[in-house]
Short mmCIF file of C-alpha atoms and ligand atoms in Angstrom, two decimals:
data_model
loop_
_atom_site.label_atom_id
_atom_site.label_comp_id
_atom_site.label_asym_id
_atom_site.label_seq_id
_atom_site.Cartn_x
_atom_site.Cartn_y
_atom_site.Cartn_z
CA UNK A 930 0.00 0.00 0.00
CA UNK A 931 1.19 3.53 -0.78
CA UNK A 932 0.13 6.31 1.58
CA UNK A 933 0.29 9.88 0.31
CA UNK A 934 -0.20 12.84 2.59
CA UNK A 935 -0.33 16.54 1.71
CA UNK A 936 -1.60 19.66 3.44
CA UNK A 937 -2.55 23.09 2.15
CA UNK A 938 -3.73 26.32 3.76
CA UNK A 939 -6.10 28.65 1.92
CA UNK A 940 -7.75 31.99 2.57
CA UNK A 941 -11.30 30.61 2.23
CA UNK A 942 -14.03 29.78 4.70
CA UNK A 943 -14.12 26.21 5.96
CA UNK A 944 -17.65 25.92 4.57
CA UNK A 945 -16.57 26.87 1.04
CA UNK A 946 -13.60 24.48 1.17
CA UNK A 947 -15.77 21.60 2.38
CA UNK A 948 -18.50 22.23 -0.18
CA UNK A 949 -16.07 22.48 -3.06
CA UNK A 950 -14.08 19.36 -2.21
CA UNK A 951 -17.00 17.16 -1.14
CA UNK A 952 -18.60 17.75 -4.53
CA UNK A 953 -16.08 15.36 -6.06
CA UNK A 954 -17.14 16.40 -9.59
CA UNK A 955 -14.66 19.21 -9.01
CA UNK A 956 -11.78 16.73 -8.86
CA UNK A 957 -11.48 17.05 -12.65
CA UNK A 958 -10.68 20.75 -12.13
CA UNK A 959 -7.79 20.33 -9.71
CA UNK A 960 -6.42 16.77 -9.62
CA UNK A 961 -3.33 16.16 -11.75
CA UNK A 962 -4.69 12.86 -13.13
CA UNK A 963 -8.48 13.25 -13.24
CA UNK A 964 -9.92 13.89 -16.71
CA UNK A 965 -13.66 13.84 -15.98
CA UNK A 966 -15.85 13.30 -12.94
CA UNK A 967 -19.60 12.78 -12.86
CA UNK A 968 -22.02 12.34 -9.97
CA UNK A 969 -23.60 8.96 -10.63
CA UNK A 970 -26.31 8.91 -7.94
CA UNK A 971 -29.20 11.37 -7.72
CA UNK A 972 -29.72 13.78 -4.85
CA UNK A 973 -27.65 16.27 -2.92
CA UNK A 974 -24.03 15.46 -2.07
CA UNK A 975 -23.78 13.43 1.14
CA UNK A 976 -23.12 10.02 2.61
CA UNK A 977 -23.46 7.39 -0.13
CA UNK A 978 -23.06 9.75 -3.12
CA UNK A 979 -21.23 8.03 -5.97
CA UNK A 980 -18.92 9.62 -8.54
CA UNK A 981 -17.45 8.11 -11.70
CA UNK A 982 -13.99 9.51 -12.28
CA UNK A 983 -11.80 8.90 -15.33
CA UNK A 984 -8.08 9.37 -14.67
CA UNK A 985 -5.03 9.10 -16.83
CA UNK A 986 -2.43 6.99 -15.10
CA UNK A 987 0.73 6.80 -17.19
CA UNK A 988 -0.26 5.66 -20.66
CA UNK A 989 -3.65 4.23 -19.61
CA UNK A 990 -7.03 5.64 -18.71
CA UNK A 991 -8.53 4.27 -15.52
CA UNK A 992 -12.16 4.45 -14.44
CA UNK A 993 -12.71 4.80 -10.72
CA UNK A 994 -16.03 4.39 -8.96
CA UNK A 995 -15.97 6.55 -5.85
CA UNK A 996 -18.35 6.58 -2.93
CA UNK A 997 -18.56 8.97 0.00
CA UNK A 998 -18.35 6.65 3.02
CA UNK A 999 -18.03 9.28 5.77
CA UNK A 1000 -19.47 12.76 5.60
CA UNK A 1001 -19.12 15.22 8.51
CA UNK A 1002 -20.14 18.69 7.24
CA UNK A 1003 -17.41 21.33 7.50
CA UNK A 1004 -15.03 18.86 9.20
CA UNK A 1005 -14.13 15.78 7.17
CA UNK A 1006 -15.02 13.51 4.32
CA UNK A 1007 -13.85 10.01 3.40
CA UNK A 1008 -14.17 8.64 -0.13
CA UNK A 1009 -13.40 5.13 -1.32
CA UNK A 1010 -12.52 4.64 -4.98
CA UNK A 1011 -12.35 1.31 -6.80
CA UNK A 1012 -10.77 0.56 -10.18
CA UNK A 1013 -9.45 -2.40 -12.16
CA UNK A 1014 -5.88 -1.76 -11.01
CA UNK A 1015 -6.13 -0.27 -7.54
CA UNK A 1016 -8.44 0.91 -4.77
CA UNK A 1017 -7.99 4.20 -2.98
CA UNK A 1018 -9.25 5.63 0.29
CA UNK A 1019 -9.13 9.43 0.48
CA UNK A 1020 -9.42 11.01 3.93
CA UNK A 1021 -9.83 14.78 3.78
CA UNK A 1022 -10.09 16.94 6.88
CA UNK A 1023 -10.74 20.67 7.22
CA UNK A 1024 -9.59 22.85 10.13
CA UNK A 1025 -10.10 26.56 10.67
CA UNK A 1026 -6.96 28.42 11.80
CA UNK A 1027 -7.52 32.16 12.05
CA UNK A 1028 -8.67 33.42 8.66
CA UNK A 1029 -7.35 30.34 6.90
CA UNK A 1030 -8.67 26.85 6.31
CA UNK A 1031 -6.19 23.99 6.46
CA UNK A 1032 -7.00 21.03 4.26
CA UNK A 1033 -5.26 17.76 5.03
CA UNK A 1034 -5.47 15.05 2.37
CA UNK A 1035 -4.40 11.45 2.87
CA UNK A 1036 -4.74 8.91 0.06
CA UNK A 1037 -4.14 5.22 0.76
CA UNK A 1038 -3.63 3.35 -2.49
CA UNK A 1039 -3.89 -0.41 -2.52
CA UNK A 1040 -2.78 -2.11 -5.75
CA UNK A 1041 -4.46 -5.26 -6.92
CA UNK A 1042 -2.60 -8.53 -7.37
CA UNK A 1043 0.14 -8.43 -9.96
CA UNK A 1044 0.88 -4.73 -9.71
CA UNK A 1045 1.97 -4.86 -6.09
CA UNK A 1046 5.53 -5.75 -7.11
CA UNK A 1047 5.84 -2.42 -9.02
CA UNK A 1048 4.81 -0.40 -6.00
CA UNK A 1049 8.30 0.91 -5.31
CA UNK A 1050 8.78 2.20 -8.87
CA UNK A 1051 5.30 3.76 -8.81
CA UNK A 1052 5.65 5.40 -5.43
CA UNK A 1053 7.75 8.46 -6.35
CA UNK A 1054 5.52 9.20 -9.37
CA UNK A 1055 2.44 8.92 -7.18
CA UNK A 1056 3.93 11.30 -4.61
CA UNK A 1057 4.67 13.82 -7.34
CA UNK A 1058 1.10 13.58 -8.60
CA UNK A 1059 -0.27 13.91 -5.08
CA UNK A 1060 1.75 17.10 -4.57
CA UNK A 1061 0.64 18.55 -7.92
CA UNK A 1062 -2.98 17.70 -7.18
CA UNK A 1063 -2.94 19.53 -3.85
CA UNK A 1064 -1.26 22.51 -5.53
CA UNK A 1065 -4.15 22.36 -8.02
CA UNK A 1066 -6.67 22.25 -5.17
CA UNK A 1067 -5.01 25.23 -3.48
CA UNK A 1068 -5.14 27.24 -6.68
CA UNK A 1069 -8.82 26.24 -7.20
CA UNK A 1070 -9.73 27.36 -3.66
CA UNK A 1071 -7.64 30.56 -3.92
CA UNK A 1072 -9.93 31.27 -6.88
CA UNK A 1073 -8.17 34.14 -8.62
CA UNK A 1074 -8.04 33.14 -12.28
CA UNK A 1075 -7.37 35.79 -14.91
CA UNK A 1076 -10.15 36.58 -17.40
CA UNK A 1077 -10.15 34.21 -20.38
CA UNK A 1078 -8.89 35.19 -23.82
CA UNK A 1079 -9.53 33.45 -27.09
CA UNK A 1080 -6.71 30.96 -27.69
CA UNK A 1081 -4.64 31.10 -30.91
CA UNK A 1082 -5.92 27.64 -31.81
CA UNK A 1083 -9.58 28.66 -31.46
CA UNK A 1084 -9.04 31.91 -33.36
CA UNK A 1085 -7.47 29.87 -36.19
CA UNK A 1086 -10.38 27.40 -36.17
CA UNK A 1087 -12.87 30.30 -36.38
CA UNK A 1088 -10.96 31.84 -39.31
CA UNK A 1089 -11.31 28.55 -41.20
CA UNK A 1090 -15.06 28.53 -40.33
CA UNK A 1091 -15.67 24.75 -40.62
CA UNK A 1092 -13.39 23.79 -37.68
CA UNK A 1093 -14.97 26.65 -35.71
CA UNK A 1094 -18.45 25.24 -36.39
CA UNK A 1095 -17.25 21.71 -35.55
CA UNK A 1096 -16.63 23.00 -32.03
CA UNK A 1097 -20.40 23.37 -31.55
CA UNK A 1098 -20.45 19.59 -31.15
CA UNK A 1099 -19.62 17.61 -28.03
CA UNK A 1100 -16.02 17.41 -29.27
CA UNK A 1101 -15.70 21.17 -28.88
CA UNK A 1102 -16.87 20.86 -25.29
CA UNK A 1103 -14.47 17.99 -24.56
CA UNK A 1104 -11.60 19.93 -26.10
CA UNK A 1105 -12.36 22.91 -23.88
CA UNK A 1106 -12.16 20.78 -20.72
CA UNK A 1107 -8.40 20.52 -21.03
CA UNK A 1108 -7.99 24.32 -21.01
CA UNK A 1109 -10.44 25.40 -18.39
CA UNK A 1110 -9.64 26.88 -15.01
CA UNK A 1111 -11.32 25.72 -11.81
CA UNK A 1112 -14.30 27.66 -10.54
CA UNK A 1113 -14.88 27.37 -6.80
CA UNK A 1114 -17.27 30.33 -6.51
CA UNK A 1115 -20.55 29.95 -4.62
CA UNK A 1116 -23.59 32.17 -5.06
CA UNK A 1117 -24.95 32.20 -1.50
CA UNK A 1118 -27.27 35.16 -1.07
CA UNK A 1119 -27.09 36.08 -4.77
CA UNK A 1120 -30.39 36.51 -6.55
CA UNK A 1121 -30.59 34.92 -10.00
CA UNK A 1122 -33.59 35.31 -12.31
CA UNK A 1123 -33.67 32.67 -15.04
CA UNK A 1124 -36.23 32.27 -17.84
CA UNK A 1125 -37.10 28.96 -19.49
CA UNK A 1126 -36.05 27.13 -16.33
CA UNK A 1127 -38.02 23.89 -16.61
CA UNK A 1128 -36.40 22.23 -19.62
CA UNK A 1129 -33.10 21.55 -21.43
CA UNK A 1130 -30.40 24.11 -20.76
CA UNK A 1131 -32.58 26.09 -18.35
CA UNK A 1132 -33.20 23.04 -16.16
CA UNK A 1133 -29.49 22.12 -16.10
CA UNK A 1134 -28.70 25.74 -15.16
CA UNK A 1135 -31.37 25.80 -12.42
CA UNK A 1136 -29.93 22.69 -10.80
CA UNK A 1137 -26.32 23.93 -10.94
CA UNK A 1138 -27.19 27.37 -9.57
CA UNK A 1139 -29.34 25.87 -6.82
CA UNK A 1140 -26.35 23.70 -5.86
CA UNK A 1141 -24.19 26.82 -5.84
CA UNK A 1142 -26.52 28.36 -3.24
CA UNK A 1143 -28.19 31.07 -5.37
CA UNK A 1144 -31.58 32.55 -4.44
CA UNK A 1145 -33.48 31.51 -7.53
CA UNK A 1146 -36.45 33.08 -9.22
CA UNK A 1147 -37.35 30.74 -12.05
CA UNK A 1148 -39.67 31.88 -14.81
CA UNK A 1149 -41.72 29.22 -16.58
CA UNK A 1150 -44.63 29.42 -18.98
CA UNK A 1151 -46.80 26.50 -18.00
CA UNK A 1152 -48.18 26.40 -14.42
CA UNK A 1153 -48.75 22.65 -14.81
CA UNK A 1154 -44.95 22.18 -14.93
CA UNK A 1155 -44.30 24.05 -11.68
CA UNK A 1156 -44.75 21.12 -9.27
CA UNK A 1157 -42.51 18.78 -11.27
CA UNK A 1158 -39.78 21.44 -11.46
CA UNK A 1159 -39.88 22.10 -7.73
CA UNK A 1160 -39.77 18.37 -7.00
CA UNK A 1161 -36.81 17.85 -9.35
CA UNK A 1162 -34.90 20.69 -7.74
CA UNK A 1163 -35.62 19.44 -4.25
CA UNK A 1164 -34.66 15.85 -5.01
CA UNK A 1165 -31.50 16.85 -6.93
CA UNK A 1166 -30.24 19.62 -4.67
CA UNK A 1167 -32.17 19.45 -1.39
CA UNK A 1168 -33.39 23.02 -1.99
CA UNK A 1169 -37.06 23.80 -1.33
CA UNK A 1170 -36.76 27.60 -1.20
CA UNK A 1171 -37.08 28.33 -4.93
CA UNK A 1172 -39.45 31.00 -6.24
CA UNK A 1173 -41.39 30.30 -9.42
CA UNK A 1174 -42.96 32.97 -11.62
CA UNK A 1175 -45.36 32.12 -14.42
CA UNK A 1176 -45.27 34.14 -17.65
CA UNK A 1177 -45.78 33.52 -21.35
CA UNK A 1178 -42.76 35.49 -22.47
CA UNK A 1179 -43.97 35.77 -26.06
CA UNK A 1180 -46.62 38.18 -24.72
CA UNK A 1181 -45.38 41.64 -23.87
CA UNK A 1182 -48.23 42.09 -21.39
CA UNK A 1183 -47.00 39.01 -19.51
CA UNK A 1184 -43.40 40.26 -19.61
CA UNK A 1185 -44.53 43.62 -18.18
CA UNK A 1186 -46.64 41.97 -15.48
CA UNK A 1187 -43.74 39.70 -14.52
CA UNK A 1188 -41.39 42.70 -14.32
CA UNK A 1189 -43.91 44.62 -12.21
CA UNK A 1190 -44.16 41.70 -9.77
CA UNK A 1191 -40.37 41.51 -9.45
CA UNK A 1192 -40.08 45.29 -9.06
CA UNK A 1193 -42.77 45.23 -6.37
CA UNK A 1194 -40.88 42.48 -4.56
CA UNK A 1195 -37.85 44.76 -4.74
CA UNK A 1196 -35.17 42.05 -4.39
CA UNK A 1197 -32.05 43.29 -6.22
CA UNK A 1198 -31.05 40.98 -9.08
CA UNK A 1199 -27.43 39.85 -9.28
CA UNK A 1200 -27.83 37.76 -12.41
CA UNK A 1201 -30.53 37.83 -15.09
CA UNK A 1202 -30.42 34.96 -17.57
CA UNK A 1203 -32.53 35.37 -20.71
CA UNK A 1204 -32.68 31.72 -21.73
CA UNK A 1205 -36.29 30.96 -22.77
CA UNK A 1206 -36.53 30.30 -26.46
CA UNK A 1207 -37.93 28.15 -29.22
CA UNK A 1208 -37.57 27.72 -32.96
CA UNK A 1209 -40.97 28.05 -34.63
CA UNK A 1210 -41.13 26.21 -37.94
CA UNK A 1211 -44.60 27.64 -38.66
CA UNK A 1212 -45.45 31.27 -38.98
CA UNK A 1213 -47.83 32.63 -36.36
CA UNK A 1214 -48.68 35.87 -34.68
CA UNK A 1215 -49.10 36.17 -30.93
CA UNK A 1216 -52.45 37.48 -29.76
CA UNK A 1217 -50.70 40.86 -29.46
CA UNK A 1218 -50.00 40.76 -33.20
CA UNK A 1219 -46.22 40.14 -33.04
CA UNK A 1220 -44.55 37.42 -35.10
CA UNK A 1221 -43.77 34.78 -32.46
CA UNK A 1222 -40.01 34.26 -33.11
CA UNK A 1223 -39.41 38.00 -32.90
CA UNK A 1224 -41.65 38.28 -29.84
CA UNK A 1225 -40.11 35.48 -27.79
CA UNK A 1226 -36.47 35.64 -28.86
CA UNK A 1227 -35.90 39.37 -29.12
CA UNK A 1228 -38.70 41.66 -27.94
CA UNK A 1229 -39.17 39.65 -24.74
CA UNK A 1230 -35.56 39.67 -23.42
CA UNK A 1231 -35.27 43.30 -24.48
CA UNK A 1232 -38.39 44.40 -22.59
CA UNK A 1233 -37.65 42.23 -19.54
CA UNK A 1234 -34.07 43.45 -19.18
CA UNK A 1235 -35.01 47.11 -19.61
CA UNK A 1236 -37.85 46.84 -17.10
CA UNK A 1237 -35.69 45.03 -14.53
CA UNK A 1238 -32.80 47.48 -14.87
CA UNK A 1239 -33.57 49.26 -11.58
CA UNK A 1240 -33.05 45.93 -9.79
CA UNK A 1241 -29.78 45.34 -11.65
CA UNK A 1242 -28.10 48.63 -10.73
CA UNK A 1243 -26.38 49.86 -7.57
CA UNK A 1244 -24.87 46.59 -6.40
CA UNK A 1245 -21.59 46.39 -4.53
CA UNK A 1246 -20.38 44.04 -7.29
CA UNK A 1247 -21.51 44.37 -10.92
CA UNK A 1248 -24.69 42.52 -11.77
CA UNK A 1249 -24.69 40.24 -14.79
CA UNK A 1250 -27.04 39.86 -17.72
CA UNK A 1251 -26.57 36.70 -19.77
CA UNK A 1252 -28.32 36.38 -23.12
CA UNK A 1253 -28.54 32.88 -24.55
CA UNK A 1254 -28.14 33.15 -28.32
CA UNK A 1255 -27.33 30.50 -30.92
CA UNK A 1256 -24.57 29.50 -33.30
CA UNK A 1257 -27.30 29.71 -35.95
CA UNK A 1258 -26.94 33.50 -35.83
CA UNK A 1259 -23.58 33.19 -37.62
CA UNK A 1260 -25.50 32.66 -40.86
CA UNK A 1261 -27.41 35.96 -40.63
CA UNK A 1262 -26.61 39.65 -40.78
CA UNK A 1263 -28.53 42.23 -38.76
CA UNK A 1264 -30.97 44.10 -40.98
CA UNK A 1265 -33.74 45.60 -38.83
CA UNK A 1266 -36.36 45.54 -41.57
CA UNK A 1267 -35.79 41.80 -42.05
CA UNK A 1268 -36.19 40.84 -38.38
CA UNK A 1269 -39.90 40.22 -38.73
CA UNK A 1270 -40.48 37.61 -41.42
CA UNK A 1271 -43.85 37.17 -43.06
CA UNK A 1272 -45.35 34.48 -45.33
CA UNK A 1273 -44.70 33.26 -47.93
CA UNK A 1274 -41.01 33.91 -47.24
CA UNK A 1275 -41.23 33.03 -43.51
CA UNK A 1276 -38.58 30.48 -42.61
CA UNK A 1277 -38.40 29.37 -38.97
CA UNK A 1278 -34.65 28.75 -38.79
CA UNK A 1279 -33.93 32.11 -40.46
CA UNK A 1280 -36.33 34.04 -38.24
CA UNK A 1281 -34.66 32.33 -35.24
CA UNK A 1282 -31.13 33.09 -36.46
CA UNK A 1283 -31.97 36.74 -37.19
CA UNK A 1284 -33.47 37.26 -33.74
CA UNK A 1285 -30.42 35.63 -32.10
CA UNK A 1286 -28.06 37.80 -34.20
CA UNK A 1287 -29.98 40.87 -33.04
CA UNK A 1288 -29.84 39.71 -29.40
CA UNK A 1289 -26.06 39.32 -29.73
CA UNK A 1290 -25.79 42.90 -31.03
CA UNK A 1291 -28.11 44.11 -28.24
CA UNK A 1292 -25.80 42.47 -25.68
CA UNK A 1293 -22.89 44.51 -27.04
CA UNK A 1294 -24.93 47.73 -27.06
CA UNK A 1295 -26.17 47.24 -23.50
CA UNK A 1296 -22.65 46.38 -22.31
CA UNK A 1297 -21.46 49.77 -23.59
CA UNK A 1298 -24.45 51.74 -22.34
CA UNK A 1299 -24.61 50.22 -18.87
CA UNK A 1300 -20.93 49.96 -18.00
CA UNK A 1301 -21.17 53.00 -15.72
CA UNK A 1302 -24.22 51.51 -13.97
CA UNK A 1303 -22.26 48.45 -12.93
CA UNK A 1304 -24.14 46.03 -15.20
CA UNK A 1305 -22.15 43.64 -17.31
CA UNK A 1306 -23.79 41.99 -20.28
CA UNK A 1307 -22.58 38.97 -22.20
CA UNK A 1308 -24.05 36.63 -24.76
CA UNK A 1309 -23.29 32.94 -25.01
CA UNK A 1310 -24.18 30.18 -27.37
CA UNK A 1311 -24.40 26.63 -26.13
CA UNK A 1312 -23.23 24.81 -29.25
CA UNK A 1313 -25.52 21.95 -30.29
CA UNK A 1314 -27.18 20.34 -27.27
CA UNK A 1315 -29.69 17.50 -27.19
CA UNK A 1316 -32.64 19.19 -25.47
CA UNK A 1317 -36.43 18.79 -25.73
CA UNK A 1318 -36.43 22.03 -27.77
CA UNK A 1319 -34.09 20.57 -30.40
CA UNK A 1320 -35.99 17.27 -30.45
CA UNK A 1321 -39.30 18.97 -31.19
CA UNK A 1322 -38.19 21.77 -33.55
CA UNK A 1323 -35.32 20.11 -35.40
CA UNK A 1324 -36.03 16.33 -35.52
CA UNK A 1325 -34.07 15.76 -38.74
CA UNK A 1326 -31.04 17.75 -37.55
CA UNK A 1327 -31.21 15.81 -34.29
CA UNK A 1328 -31.34 12.40 -35.91
CA UNK A 1329 -28.36 13.23 -38.16
CA UNK A 1330 -26.21 14.80 -35.44
CA UNK A 1331 -27.37 12.78 -32.44
CA UNK A 1332 -24.01 11.16 -31.80
CA UNK A 1333 -22.18 14.47 -31.65
CA UNK A 1334 -24.71 16.53 -29.71
CA UNK A 1335 -23.76 17.79 -26.29
CA UNK A 1336 -25.77 16.94 -23.20
CA UNK A 1337 -27.91 19.69 -21.63
CA UNK A 1338 -25.32 19.99 -18.84
CA UNK A 1339 -22.56 20.54 -21.39
CA UNK A 1340 -24.63 23.09 -23.31
CA UNK A 1341 -25.49 24.93 -20.09
CA UNK A 1342 -21.93 24.93 -18.75
CA UNK A 1343 -21.03 28.41 -20.06
CA UNK A 1344 -24.32 29.93 -18.81
CA UNK A 1345 -23.48 28.61 -15.34
CA UNK A 1346 -19.87 29.82 -15.59
CA UNK A 1347 -20.97 33.31 -16.72
CA UNK A 1348 -23.37 33.48 -13.77
CA UNK A 1349 -20.90 32.22 -11.20
CA UNK A 1350 -17.23 32.58 -12.03
CA UNK A 1351 -15.27 35.45 -10.54
CA UNK A 1352 -13.31 36.11 -13.73
CA UNK A 1353 -16.49 36.15 -15.85
CA UNK A 1354 -17.35 39.36 -13.98
CA UNK A 1355 -14.35 41.09 -15.59
CA UNK A 1356 -15.66 40.87 -19.15
CA UNK A 1357 -18.62 42.58 -20.78
CA UNK A 1358 -19.99 42.81 -24.29
CA UNK A 1359 -18.55 39.45 -25.36
CA UNK A 1360 -19.92 36.34 -26.99
CA UNK A 1361 -18.84 33.06 -25.36
CA UNK A 1362 -18.72 29.42 -26.30
CA UNK A 1363 -17.20 26.98 -23.83
CA UNK A 1364 -16.06 29.72 -21.44
CA UNK A 1365 -13.98 31.33 -24.18
CA UNK A 1366 -14.75 34.66 -25.87
CA UNK A 1367 -15.48 34.04 -29.53
CA UNK A 1368 -15.85 36.16 -32.61
CA UNK A 1369 -19.48 37.17 -33.29
CA UNK A 1370 -18.78 36.90 -37.03
CA UNK A 1371 -17.47 33.77 -38.71
CA UNK A 1372 -18.27 35.28 -42.12
CA UNK A 1373 -17.34 38.90 -42.85
CA UNK A 1374 -20.47 39.33 -44.96
CA UNK A 1375 -22.60 38.99 -41.81
CA UNK A 1376 -21.08 42.09 -40.18
CA UNK A 1377 -23.84 44.71 -39.89
CA UNK A 1378 -23.41 48.36 -40.89
CA UNK A 1379 -23.24 50.84 -37.98
CA UNK A 1380 -26.58 52.34 -39.08
CA UNK A 1381 -28.36 49.03 -38.43
CA UNK A 1382 -26.87 48.78 -34.93
CA UNK A 1383 -27.96 52.33 -34.24
CA UNK A 1384 -31.56 51.61 -35.32
CA UNK A 1385 -31.98 48.29 -33.54
CA UNK A 1386 -33.28 49.40 -30.15
CA UNK A 1387 -35.75 51.93 -31.58
CA UNK A 1388 -36.99 49.27 -34.00
CA UNK A 1389 -37.67 46.75 -31.21
CA UNK A 1390 -39.28 49.38 -28.98
CA UNK A 1391 -41.64 50.44 -31.78
CA UNK A 1392 -42.78 46.82 -32.22
CA UNK A 1393 -43.33 46.44 -28.47
CA UNK A 1394 -45.38 49.64 -28.43
CA UNK A 1395 -47.39 48.31 -31.35
CA UNK A 1396 -48.09 45.11 -29.40
CA UNK A 1397 -49.28 47.12 -26.39
CA UNK A 1398 -51.69 49.06 -28.61
CA UNK A 1399 -53.00 45.90 -30.32
N1 LIG B 2642 -30.23 23.17 -27.51
C1 LIG B 2642 -29.42 23.76 -28.40
O1 LIG B 2642 -28.65 23.13 -29.13
C2 LIG B 2642 -29.46 25.25 -28.53
C3 LIG B 2642 -28.59 25.82 -29.47
C4 LIG B 2642 -28.55 27.19 -29.59
C5 LIG B 2642 -29.34 27.97 -28.76
N2 LIG B 2642 -30.20 27.39 -27.87
C6 LIG B 2642 -31.00 28.29 -27.03
O2 LIG B 2642 -30.96 27.85 -25.70
C7 LIG B 2642 -32.15 28.25 -25.02
C8 LIG B 2642 -32.75 27.06 -24.30
O3 LIG B 2642 -33.19 26.13 -25.29
P1 LIG B 2642 -33.26 24.56 -25.04
O4 LIG B 2642 -32.52 23.93 -26.14
O5 LIG B 2642 -32.92 24.24 -23.64
O6 LIG B 2642 -34.81 24.32 -25.35
P2 LIG B 2642 -36.01 23.74 -24.47
O7 LIG B 2642 -35.63 22.47 -23.86
O8 LIG B 2642 -37.20 23.74 -25.38
O9 LIG B 2642 -36.21 24.86 -23.36
C9 LIG B 2642 -36.75 26.10 -23.70
C10 LIG B 2642 -37.37 26.75 -22.49
O10 LIG B 2642 -37.97 27.98 -22.90
C11 LIG B 2642 -39.32 27.99 -22.45
N3 LIG B 2642 -40.21 28.75 -23.31
C12 LIG B 2642 -40.49 28.54 -24.62
N4 LIG B 2642 -41.43 29.41 -25.02
C13 LIG B 2642 -41.74 30.18 -23.95
C14 LIG B 2642 -42.65 31.22 -23.73
N5 LIG B 2642 -43.45 31.67 -24.70
N6 LIG B 2642 -42.71 31.79 -22.50
C15 LIG B 2642 -41.94 31.33 -21.50
N7 LIG B 2642 -41.06 30.34 -21.64
C16 LIG B 2642 -40.98 29.76 -22.85
C17 LIG B 2642 -39.73 26.53 -22.47
O11 LIG B 2642 -40.90 26.33 -21.70
P3 LIG B 2642 -41.88 25.08 -22.05
O12 LIG B 2642 -41.21 23.85 -21.51
O13 LIG B 2642 -43.14 25.42 -21.35
O14 LIG B 2642 -42.02 25.04 -23.54
C18 LIG B 2642 -38.49 25.90 -21.89
O15 LIG B 2642 -38.46 26.06 -20.49
C19 LIG B 2642 -33.05 28.86 -26.08
O16 LIG B 2642 -32.93 30.26 -26.05
C20 LIG B 2642 -32.48 28.31 -27.37
O17 LIG B 2642 -32.75 29.17 -28.45
C21 LIG B 2642 -30.27 26.05 -27.73
#
């Protein structure tokens, strides 16, 4: 048996250190050998939670099945991991000393028959890895990463267009894992308002932000889905203090009523996530007379964000607006007069892409206008994720690309990072994919003239006014 022991001291609360480490999914962020880690049992982290961890050990990949076998909140945790080649028992203890937390980590590694004779040769390598891992954990808990920049490799891929688009797939997400920095931020006491919270990316985001401790106000359209959402959140995260608001966001009257309710409640908003969306293959007008793609994907986030602005200003730290757009917008150029499509030329995917292009431009405009008010605004696109929305609106696309689609968690990852990560608060007016700022134009012909940017807000406002008068 090899016993490794390391200790670190960090300037973080004991509670934060315990929460971060006991969620062993984070091991992929700081351990020198771990490649991926997934929670494989439902429910909040605690005694009996299982994790599946893939590690690279020398030239081979090893799958470890971990279980939390002792769990003493804020004090200690013991995990037992089993693999084909070895078993490991990790004992991690947390002690408060002044303003610091000391983390002591002991790993007892027991090799299976046949490998035992190599133990001596393996030992020094294992010690090295143990040291590097704890350095990684210290850096994760110190939590002071610099803001991300686009890498040379990604910029090259975007210039060649096709490799840039290939990164929308799950391979793009996997590639990004190797470059990402740990995020050990929690959102305790932070108020997050999220639209489209009951399905796909919105549901994955709700769960992650509930786990991170955020005060959540979740906006959903269908009251019949409220109970199921609350039950899912409670069984996944243990949280039963989530606020639900009902609004059909394609109706400006509903958006206004929702905003009025939130304004009356008066709770400052730290993060607003405009996520609700759908691709409408068939042309239809809302009962307020707006074309539905334009209404839901553009007019709605515009009206909601403007109305909620008083709750987004005057925070001690900048508040964040996150607009969920789509890689589809790369195919379209902003032309205000073409934002509202009508039959016979109506085309759902085009109407969708135009609205998302306009929302990307709006994000840049708001970032400039609201910098002084302490509001940062970013757009993100999730790549291609296998969600109920994609299954219903794009069944052919889904059946062709099924094997390369991301999961909802993978698609939502950058939304969660933009809401949570410390360094994401240093950037505004950017478009992100996989936690990396990306060009908003893959094709130069889709760059809009300045006059179109200048007209955009007045154009949207005029349509919203028209809907109110309908
Ligand atoms: N999945 C992808 O590959 C992908 C790619 C690019 C961009 N996106 C964007 O990501 C966001 C989330 O999409 P998703 O893929 O997670 O789709 P999804 O599973 O269909 O989720 C969409 C959410 O929006 C809600 N919503 C739709 N219409 C609404 C309305 N009128 N009022 C209020 N809420 C409404 C839905 O509520 P109901 O459940 O009641 O319908 C649902 O909660 C969208 O903005 C989408 O455009 C997704």
